[in-house]
């Protein structure tokens, strides 16, 4: 067996996942030179090159593919060991690791987890937040048990092979508007009614949905860019513009923000899925069932 450190394995896994030394460094909180040194150390230990460098990233060699798979399996087992050691001695507690993209974690997951723990008090959970492609990778690698991801037009797509998918009826893509806006209180508006409105849009990495202006608008007016939902909704509440808003987020909007649906026959929409390993457990099914119930309740509450 090659003499390869756990740190090097973590770096190899991150570089293989992100296909970039700089992106791996950002994800791990390391400097890029530190990542390069760990990759070099791993290549020395293995005796073969693990990555082919390109102008815009890296790709795995055959040896790199084998080592990256080994890294994922080894680190996943180590994470399970650490989690088992940290768990209370009582065997009555059932632990589940869940994760979602930011909009799902703001309202859908809190409601689902509240339902779950009320009905099954033995369940304990951890909640992670990441982009949908990253969440898919974490479920595939065994680092998450259940994840909520978004798929569809305008979003980075991820391979779902080997995973079980459950569609969640989370509603439509809507628009958040100031409560003093002329369209506030309207159930559904034609796209032309908001075509010239100033937009408060998102800012994120290339793997994250940007939540820009309405997806089919050709030349929207962008007033401001802000990364977090809190900032975007705060700007809308202050009357500075309108923003995209998933219907599942409607229960979490602050005072001063209203929600309207948009009439746009050219918009193909997006889907939200709950992901679990293909060999899902009863606990996985309980979480997925709670997510379906919470999504249905949110839709019923949205005017």
mmCIF file of C-alpha atoms in Angstrom:
data_model
loop_
_atom_site.group_PDB
_atom_site.id
_atom_site.type_symbol
_atom_site.label_atom_id
_atom_site.label_comp_id
_atom_site.label_asym_id
_atom_site.label_seq_id
_atom_site.Cartn_x
_atom_site.Cartn_y
_atom_site.Cartn_z
ATOM 1 C CA UNK A 1 0.000 0.000 0.000
ATOM 2 C CA UNK A 2 1.352 3.448 -0.798
ATOM 3 C CA UNK A 3 2.317 5.702 2.103
ATOM 4 C CA UNK A 4 -0.303 8.403 1.557
ATOM 5 C CA UNK A 5 -1.655 10.754 4.235
ATOM 6 C CA UNK A 6 -5.287 11.458 5.077
ATOM 7 C CA UNK A 7 -4.671 15.120 4.220
ATOM 8 C CA UNK A 8 -3.507 14.128 0.765
ATOM 9 C CA UNK A 9 -6.567 11.906 0.321
ATOM 10 C CA UNK A 10 -8.861 14.791 1.275
ATOM 11 C CA UNK A 11 -7.152 17.023 -1.263
ATOM 12 C CA UNK A 12 -7.300 14.391 -4.024
ATOM 13 C CA UNK A 13 -11.014 13.898 -3.363
ATOM 14 C CA UNK A 14 -11.652 17.651 -3.479
ATOM 15 C CA UNK A 15 -9.661 18.194 -6.684
ATOM 16 C CA UNK A 16 -11.406 15.227 -8.333
ATOM 17 C CA UNK A 17 -14.792 16.634 -7.294
ATOM 18 C CA UNK A 18 -14.189 20.235 -8.373
ATOM 19 C CA UNK A 19 -11.920 19.510 -11.392
ATOM 20 C CA UNK A 20 -9.833 22.514 -10.319
ATOM 21 C CA UNK A 21 -6.981 23.114 -7.875
ATOM 22 C CA UNK A 22 -8.220 26.603 -7.029
ATOM 23 C CA UNK A 23 -11.833 25.456 -6.481
ATOM 24 C CA UNK A 24 -10.603 22.600 -4.291
ATOM 25 C CA UNK A 25 -8.494 25.045 -2.276
ATOM 26 C CA UNK A 26 -11.521 27.294 -1.775
ATOM 27 C CA UNK A 27 -13.727 24.378 -0.698
ATOM 28 C CA UNK A 28 -11.144 23.097 1.795
ATOM 29 C CA UNK A 29 -10.061 26.506 3.072
ATOM 30 C CA UNK A 30 -6.464 25.897 1.937
ATOM 31 C CA UNK A 31 -4.127 27.981 -0.196
ATOM 32 C CA UNK A 32 -3.630 26.798 -3.747
ATOM 33 C CA UNK A 33 0.099 26.095 -3.165
ATOM 34 C CA UNK A 34 -0.855 23.881 -0.217
ATOM 35 C CA UNK A 35 -3.250 21.921 -2.424
ATOM 36 C CA UNK A 36 -0.556 21.568 -5.108
ATOM 37 C CA UNK A 37 1.900 20.247 -2.507
ATOM 38 C CA UNK A 38 -0.569 17.643 -1.255
ATOM 39 C CA UNK A 39 -1.337 16.503 -4.811
ATOM 40 C CA UNK A 40 2.392 16.215 -5.495
ATOM 41 C CA UNK A 41 2.866 14.199 -2.288
ATOM 42 C CA UNK A 42 0.049 11.846 -3.283
ATOM 43 C CA UNK A 43 1.566 11.383 -6.747
ATOM 44 C CA UNK A 44 4.965 10.583 -5.213
ATOM 45 C CA UNK A 45 3.347 8.047 -2.851
ATOM 46 C CA UNK A 46 1.447 6.360 -5.676
ATOM 47 C CA UNK A 47 4.273 6.635 -8.174
ATOM 48 C CA UNK A 48 2.054 7.918 -10.957
ATOM 49 C CA UNK A 49 0.461 11.167 -12.066
ATOM 50 C CA UNK A 50 -3.084 11.541 -10.748
ATOM 51 C CA UNK A 51 -4.208 14.588 -12.730
ATOM 52 C CA UNK A 52 -3.650 16.112 -16.154
ATOM 53 C CA UNK A 53 -3.400 19.902 -15.924
ATOM 54 C CA UNK A 54 -5.365 22.005 -18.429
ATOM 55 C CA UNK A 55 -5.623 25.803 -18.819
ATOM 56 C CA UNK A 56 -9.045 25.792 -17.114
ATOM 57 C CA UNK A 57 -8.746 22.947 -14.665
ATOM 58 C CA UNK A 58 -7.644 19.341 -14.340
ATOM 59 C CA UNK A 59 -8.831 15.882 -15.360
ATOM 60 C CA UNK A 60 -8.169 12.521 -13.737
ATOM 61 C CA UNK A 61 -5.702 10.012 -15.112
ATOM 62 C CA UNK A 62 -6.544 6.310 -14.837
ATOM 63 C CA UNK A 63 -4.481 6.123 -11.648
ATOM 64 C CA UNK A 64 -6.163 9.296 -10.410
ATOM 65 C CA UNK A 65 -9.599 7.740 -10.885
ATOM 66 C CA UNK A 66 -8.585 4.742 -8.768
ATOM 67 C CA UNK A 67 -7.034 6.896 -6.025
ATOM 68 C CA UNK A 68 -9.994 9.322 -5.976
ATOM 69 C CA UNK A 69 -12.398 6.399 -5.529
ATOM 70 C CA UNK A 70 -10.202 4.991 -2.760
ATOM 71 C CA UNK A 71 -10.077 8.424 -1.116
ATOM 72 C CA UNK A 72 -13.863 8.761 -1.163
ATOM 73 C CA UNK A 73 -14.413 5.282 0.301
ATOM 74 C CA UNK A 74 -11.718 5.668 2.966
ATOM 75 C CA UNK A 75 -12.734 9.137 4.097
ATOM 76 C CA UNK A 76 -16.408 8.188 4.165
ATOM 77 C CA UNK A 77 -15.612 5.283 6.476
ATOM 78 C CA UNK A 78 -13.466 7.558 8.634
ATOM 79 C CA UNK A 79 -16.297 10.096 8.869
ATOM 80 C CA UNK A 80 -18.691 7.319 9.893
ATOM 81 C CA UNK A 81 -16.206 6.178 12.546
ATOM 82 C CA UNK A 82 -15.846 9.702 13.941
ATOM 83 C CA UNK A 83 -19.623 10.135 13.977
ATOM 84 C CA UNK A 84 -20.109 6.821 15.772
ATOM 85 C CA UNK A 85 -17.550 7.754 18.441
ATOM 86 C CA UNK A 86 -19.243 11.123 18.998
ATOM 87 C CA UNK A 87 -22.759 9.662 19.267
ATOM 88 C CA UNK A 88 -24.260 9.267 22.745
ATOM 89 C CA UNK A 89 -23.920 5.818 24.244
ATOM 90 C CA UNK A 90 -27.682 5.241 24.050
ATOM 91 C CA UNK A 91 -28.671 3.033 21.137
ATOM 92 C CA UNK A 92 -32.120 4.606 21.132
ATOM 93 C CA UNK A 93 -31.058 7.591 19.025
ATOM 94 C CA UNK A 94 -31.439 7.406 15.242
ATOM 95 C CA UNK A 95 -29.151 9.776 13.361
ATOM 96 C CA UNK A 96 -29.763 11.048 9.847
ATOM 97 C CA UNK A 97 -27.611 13.438 7.803
ATOM 98 C CA UNK A 98 -29.609 15.695 5.503
ATOM 99 C CA UNK A 99 -28.791 18.646 3.265
ATOM 100 C CA UNK A 100 -30.378 21.095 0.862
ATOM 101 C CA UNK A 101 -29.750 24.171 -1.238
ATOM 102 C CA UNK A 102 -30.307 27.491 0.593
ATOM 103 C CA UNK A 103 -33.972 28.024 -0.405
ATOM 104 C CA UNK A 104 -34.879 24.482 0.668
ATOM 105 C CA UNK A 105 -33.113 24.914 4.009
ATOM 106 C CA UNK A 106 -34.963 28.156 4.753
ATOM 107 C CA UNK A 107 -38.470 26.689 4.993
ATOM 108 C CA UNK A 108 -38.924 23.191 3.551
ATOM 109 C CA UNK A 109 -36.379 21.308 5.634
ATOM 110 C CA UNK A 110 -37.204 23.064 8.937
ATOM 111 C CA UNK A 111 -40.877 22.115 8.563
ATOM 112 C CA UNK A 112 -40.076 18.585 7.452
ATOM 113 C CA UNK A 113 -37.648 18.014 10.317
ATOM 114 C CA UNK A 114 -40.122 19.454 12.834
ATOM 115 C CA UNK A 115 -42.755 16.983 11.610
ATOM 116 C CA UNK A 116 -40.270 14.131 11.671
ATOM 117 C CA UNK A 117 -38.980 14.714 15.192
ATOM 118 C CA UNK A 118 -42.492 15.303 16.535
ATOM 119 C CA UNK A 119 -43.634 11.935 15.182
ATOM 120 C CA UNK A 120 -40.331 10.148 15.905
ATOM 121 C CA UNK A 121 -38.608 11.732 18.934
ATOM 122 C CA UNK A 122 -35.667 9.298 18.702
ATOM 123 C CA UNK A 123 -34.493 10.876 15.453
ATOM 124 C CA UNK A 124 -31.518 13.261 15.612
ATOM 125 C CA UNK A 125 -30.257 15.081 12.525
ATOM 126 C CA UNK A 126 -27.520 17.236 11.064
ATOM 127 C CA UNK A 127 -28.350 19.731 8.301
ATOM 128 C CA UNK A 128 -25.845 20.705 5.596
ATOM 129 C CA UNK A 129 -26.150 23.411 2.936
ATOM 130 C CA UNK A 130 -24.574 23.364 -0.524
ATOM 131 C CA UNK A 131 -25.289 23.712 -4.225
ATOM 132 C CA UNK A 132 -27.336 20.959 -5.865
ATOM 133 C CA UNK A 133 -24.367 19.383 -7.736
ATOM 134 C CA UNK A 134 -22.364 19.267 -4.489
ATOM 135 C CA UNK A 135 -25.303 17.679 -2.645
ATOM 136 C CA UNK A 136 -25.616 14.992 -5.325
ATOM 137 C CA UNK A 137 -21.928 14.166 -4.870
ATOM 138 C CA UNK A 138 -22.289 14.002 -1.096
ATOM 139 C CA UNK A 139 -25.178 11.517 -1.274
ATOM 140 C CA UNK A 140 -23.286 9.442 -3.865
ATOM 141 C CA UNK A 141 -20.204 9.413 -1.614
ATOM 142 C CA UNK A 142 -22.188 8.424 1.472
ATOM 143 C CA UNK A 143 -21.645 11.706 3.314
ATOM 144 C CA UNK A 144 -25.368 12.557 3.312
ATOM 145 C CA UNK A 145 -28.381 10.282 3.747
ATOM 146 C CA UNK A 146 -31.012 12.548 2.192
ATOM 147 C CA UNK A 147 -30.627 15.692 0.087
ATOM 148 C CA UNK A 148 -33.039 18.108 -1.571
ATOM 149 C CA UNK A 149 -31.797 19.333 -4.953
ATOM 150 C CA UNK A 150 -33.145 21.456 -7.797
ATOM 151 C CA UNK A 151 -32.982 20.350 -11.427
ATOM 152 C CA UNK A 152 -34.092 21.947 -14.682
ATOM 153 C CA UNK A 153 -33.743 24.888 -17.026
ATOM 154 C CA UNK A 154 -30.973 27.325 -16.122
ATOM 155 C CA UNK A 155 -29.415 25.115 -13.421
ATOM 156 C CA UNK A 156 -26.186 23.092 -13.441
ATOM 157 C CA UNK A 157 -27.102 19.456 -14.009
ATOM 158 C CA UNK A 158 -25.649 16.548 -12.058
ATOM 159 C CA UNK A 159 -25.588 12.812 -12.719
ATOM 160 C CA UNK A 160 -28.124 10.947 -10.578
ATOM 161 C CA UNK A 161 -27.114 7.395 -11.490
ATOM 162 C CA UNK A 162 -27.275 5.019 -8.557
ATOM 163 C CA UNK A 163 -29.518 7.296 -6.479
ATOM 164 C CA UNK A 164 -33.193 7.045 -5.651
ATOM 165 C CA UNK A 165 -35.166 10.186 -6.563
ATOM 166 C CA UNK A 166 -38.488 11.356 -5.154
ATOM 167 C CA UNK A 167 -40.188 14.395 -6.771
ATOM 168 C CA UNK A 168 -41.357 17.039 -4.303
ATOM 169 C CA UNK A 169 -44.310 19.250 -5.210
ATOM 170 C CA UNK A 170 -42.758 22.494 -4.005
ATOM 171 C CA UNK A 171 -44.672 24.851 -6.290
ATOM 172 C CA UNK A 172 -43.625 27.299 -8.939
ATOM 173 C CA UNK A 173 -40.914 29.852 -9.443
ATOM 174 C CA UNK A 174 -42.516 33.106 -8.292
ATOM 175 C CA UNK A 175 -41.538 36.748 -7.886
ATOM 176 C CA UNK A 176 -41.101 38.647 -4.632
ATOM 177 C CA UNK A 177 -42.384 42.223 -4.736
ATOM 178 C CA UNK A 178 -42.674 45.058 -2.202
ATOM 179 C CA UNK A 179 -46.055 45.090 -0.471
ATOM 180 C CA UNK A 180 -46.558 48.639 -1.732
ATOM 181 C CA UNK A 181 -46.059 47.583 -5.342
ATOM 182 C CA UNK A 182 -48.877 48.068 -7.848
ATOM 183 C CA UNK A 183 -49.010 44.280 -8.425
ATOM 184 C CA UNK A 184 -49.173 43.289 -4.771
ATOM 185 C CA UNK A 185 -52.214 41.134 -4.129
ATOM 186 C CA UNK A 186 -52.400 39.891 -7.711
ATOM 187 C CA UNK A 187 -52.443 36.092 -7.862
ATOM 188 C CA UNK A 188 -50.767 35.791 -11.262
ATOM 189 C CA UNK A 189 -49.329 38.435 -13.587
ATOM 190 C CA UNK A 190 -48.369 38.307 -17.282
ATOM 191 C CA UNK A 191 -44.628 38.427 -17.888
ATOM 192 C CA UNK A 192 -45.010 41.744 -19.722
ATOM 193 C CA UNK A 193 -46.160 43.374 -16.462
ATOM 194 C CA UNK A 194 -42.758 42.831 -14.824
ATOM 195 C CA UNK A 195 -40.509 43.033 -17.904
ATOM 196 C CA UNK A 196 -39.304 46.576 -17.121
ATOM 197 C CA UNK A 197 -39.114 46.285 -13.330
ATOM 198 C CA UNK A 198 -35.706 46.693 -11.609
ATOM 199 C CA UNK A 199 -34.398 43.323 -10.409
ATOM 200 C CA UNK A 200 -32.516 42.357 -7.274
ATOM 201 C CA UNK A 201 -30.488 39.345 -8.405
ATOM 202 C CA UNK A 202 -28.252 36.761 -6.800
ATOM 203 C CA UNK A 203 -24.532 36.253 -6.863
ATOM 204 C CA UNK A 204 -22.882 32.873 -6.387
ATOM 205 C CA UNK A 205 -20.380 30.341 -7.658
ATOM 206 C CA UNK A 206 -20.713 28.733 -11.055
ATOM 207 C CA UNK A 207 -22.313 25.644 -9.440
ATOM 208 C CA UNK A 208 -25.063 27.601 -7.721
ATOM 209 C CA UNK A 209 -28.329 28.890 -9.187
ATOM 210 C CA UNK A 210 -27.837 32.624 -9.473
ATOM 211 C CA UNK A 211 -31.518 33.546 -9.077
ATOM 212 C CA UNK A 212 -31.193 36.373 -11.555
ATOM 213 C CA UNK A 213 -34.099 38.048 -13.281
ATOM 214 C CA UNK A 214 -36.998 36.027 -14.691
ATOM 215 C CA UNK A 215 -35.289 33.326 -16.825
ATOM 216 C CA UNK A 216 -36.952 34.139 -20.165
ATOM 217 C CA UNK A 217 -36.453 37.924 -20.042
ATOM 218 C CA UNK A 218 -34.027 38.980 -22.779
ATOM 219 C CA UNK A 219 -32.720 42.250 -21.351
ATOM 220 C CA UNK A 220 -33.737 42.741 -17.712
ATOM 221 C CA UNK A 221 -32.899 45.836 -15.676
ATOM 222 C CA UNK A 222 -30.612 44.751 -12.815
ATOM 223 C CA UNK A 223 -30.465 47.223 -9.943
ATOM 224 C CA UNK A 224 -28.396 45.248 -7.446
ATOM 225 C CA UNK A 225 -26.662 41.904 -6.889
ATOM 226 C CA UNK A 226 -26.583 40.256 -3.477
ATOM 227 C CA UNK A 227 -25.491 36.743 -2.501
ATOM 228 C CA UNK A 228 -27.838 35.891 0.369
ATOM 229 C CA UNK A 229 -31.612 35.560 0.441
ATOM 230 C CA UNK A 230 -31.682 37.774 3.521
ATOM 231 C CA UNK A 231 -30.049 40.645 1.634
ATOM 232 C CA UNK A 232 -32.140 40.221 -1.523
ATOM 233 C CA UNK A 233 -35.433 40.077 0.335
ATOM 234 C CA UNK A 234 -34.387 43.025 2.497
ATOM 235 C CA UNK A 235 -33.777 45.114 -0.620
ATOM 236 C CA UNK A 236 -37.149 44.087 -2.034
ATOM 237 C CA UNK A 237 -38.880 44.922 1.251
ATOM 238 C CA UNK A 238 -37.307 48.391 1.086
ATOM 239 C CA UNK A 239 -38.929 48.944 -2.312
ATOM 240 C CA UNK A 240 -35.725 48.823 -4.357
ATOM 241 C CA UNK A 241 -36.826 46.159 -6.817
ATOM 242 C CA UNK A 242 -38.276 42.690 -7.295
ATOM 243 C CA UNK A 243 -36.612 39.265 -7.160
ATOM 244 C CA UNK A 244 -37.121 35.649 -8.115
ATOM 245 C CA UNK A 245 -38.572 33.583 -5.297
ATOM 246 C CA UNK A 246 -39.195 29.812 -5.177
ATOM 247 C CA UNK A 247 -42.705 29.193 -3.876
ATOM 248 C CA UNK A 248 -41.269 26.949 -1.138
ATOM 249 C CA UNK A 249 -39.615 30.052 0.331
ATOM 250 C CA UNK A 250 -42.897 31.975 0.615
ATOM 251 C CA UNK A 251 -43.462 31.166 4.339
ATOM 252 C CA UNK A 252 -40.080 32.711 5.183
ATOM 253 C CA UNK A 253 -40.376 36.073 3.438
ATOM 254 C CA UNK A 254 -40.083 39.092 5.756
ATOM 255 C CA UNK A 255 -42.744 41.715 6.313
ATOM 256 C CA UNK A 256 -42.875 44.046 3.355
ATOM 257 C CA UNK A 257 -42.497 41.328 0.703
ATOM 258 C CA UNK A 258 -45.380 39.817 -1.256
ATOM 259 C CA UNK A 259 -45.365 36.783 -3.562
ATOM 260 C CA UNK A 260 -46.897 36.657 -7.051
ATOM 261 C CA UNK A 261 -46.927 33.955 -9.722
ATOM 262 C CA UNK A 262 -45.994 34.720 -13.327
ATOM 263 C CA UNK A 263 -47.848 33.756 -16.490
ATOM 264 C CA UNK A 264 -45.150 32.691 -18.958
ATOM 265 C CA UNK A 265 -45.891 29.814 -21.380
ATOM 266 C CA UNK A 266 -42.251 29.763 -22.577
ATOM 267 C CA UNK A 267 -40.859 28.908 -19.139
ATOM 268 C CA UNK A 268 -40.289 25.142 -18.787
ATOM 269 C CA UNK A 269 -39.945 25.218 -15.032
ATOM 270 C CA UNK A 270 -37.744 23.382 -12.560
ATOM 271 C CA UNK A 271 -38.171 20.312 -10.410
ATOM 272 C CA UNK A 272 -37.153 19.678 -6.815
ATOM 273 C CA UNK A 273 -36.109 16.161 -5.837
ATOM 274 C CA UNK A 274 -35.344 14.328 -2.629
ATOM 275 C CA UNK A 275 -32.294 12.090 -3.125
ATOM 276 C CA UNK A 276 -31.358 9.015 -1.131
ATOM 277 C CA UNK A 277 -28.979 6.112 -1.772
ATOM 278 C CA UNK A 278 -30.530 3.441 -3.972
ATOM 279 C CA UNK A 279 -30.569 1.042 -1.016
ATOM 280 C CA UNK A 280 -32.552 3.432 1.152
ATOM 281 C CA UNK A 281 -33.475 2.634 4.748
ATOM 282 C CA UNK A 282 -36.693 3.059 6.672
ATOM 283 C CA UNK A 283 -35.266 6.230 8.222
ATOM 284 C CA UNK A 284 -34.531 7.633 4.747
ATOM 285 C CA UNK A 285 -38.140 6.950 3.782
ATOM 286 C CA UNK A 286 -39.398 8.710 6.914
ATOM 287 C CA UNK A 287 -37.406 11.835 6.020
ATOM 288 C CA UNK A 288 -38.619 11.762 2.419
ATOM 289 C CA UNK A 289 -42.221 11.355 3.560
ATOM 290 C CA UNK A 290 -41.888 14.339 5.902
ATOM 291 C CA UNK A 291 -40.464 16.419 3.033
ATOM 292 C CA UNK A 292 -43.466 15.555 0.847
ATOM 293 C CA UNK A 293 -45.878 16.506 3.621
ATOM 294 C CA UNK A 294 -44.080 19.790 4.333
ATOM 295 C CA UNK A 295 -44.007 20.705 0.627
ATOM 296 C CA UNK A 296 -47.740 20.057 0.338
ATOM 297 C CA UNK A 297 -48.474 22.180 3.408
ATOM 298 C CA UNK A 298 -46.406 25.090 2.072
ATOM 299 C CA UNK A 299 -48.253 25.013 -1.264
ATOM 300 C CA UNK A 300 -51.610 25.080 0.511
ATOM 301 C CA UNK A 301 -50.575 28.119 2.561
ATOM 302 C CA UNK A 302 -49.297 30.181 -0.386
ATOM 303 C CA UNK A 303 -52.093 32.428 -1.674
#
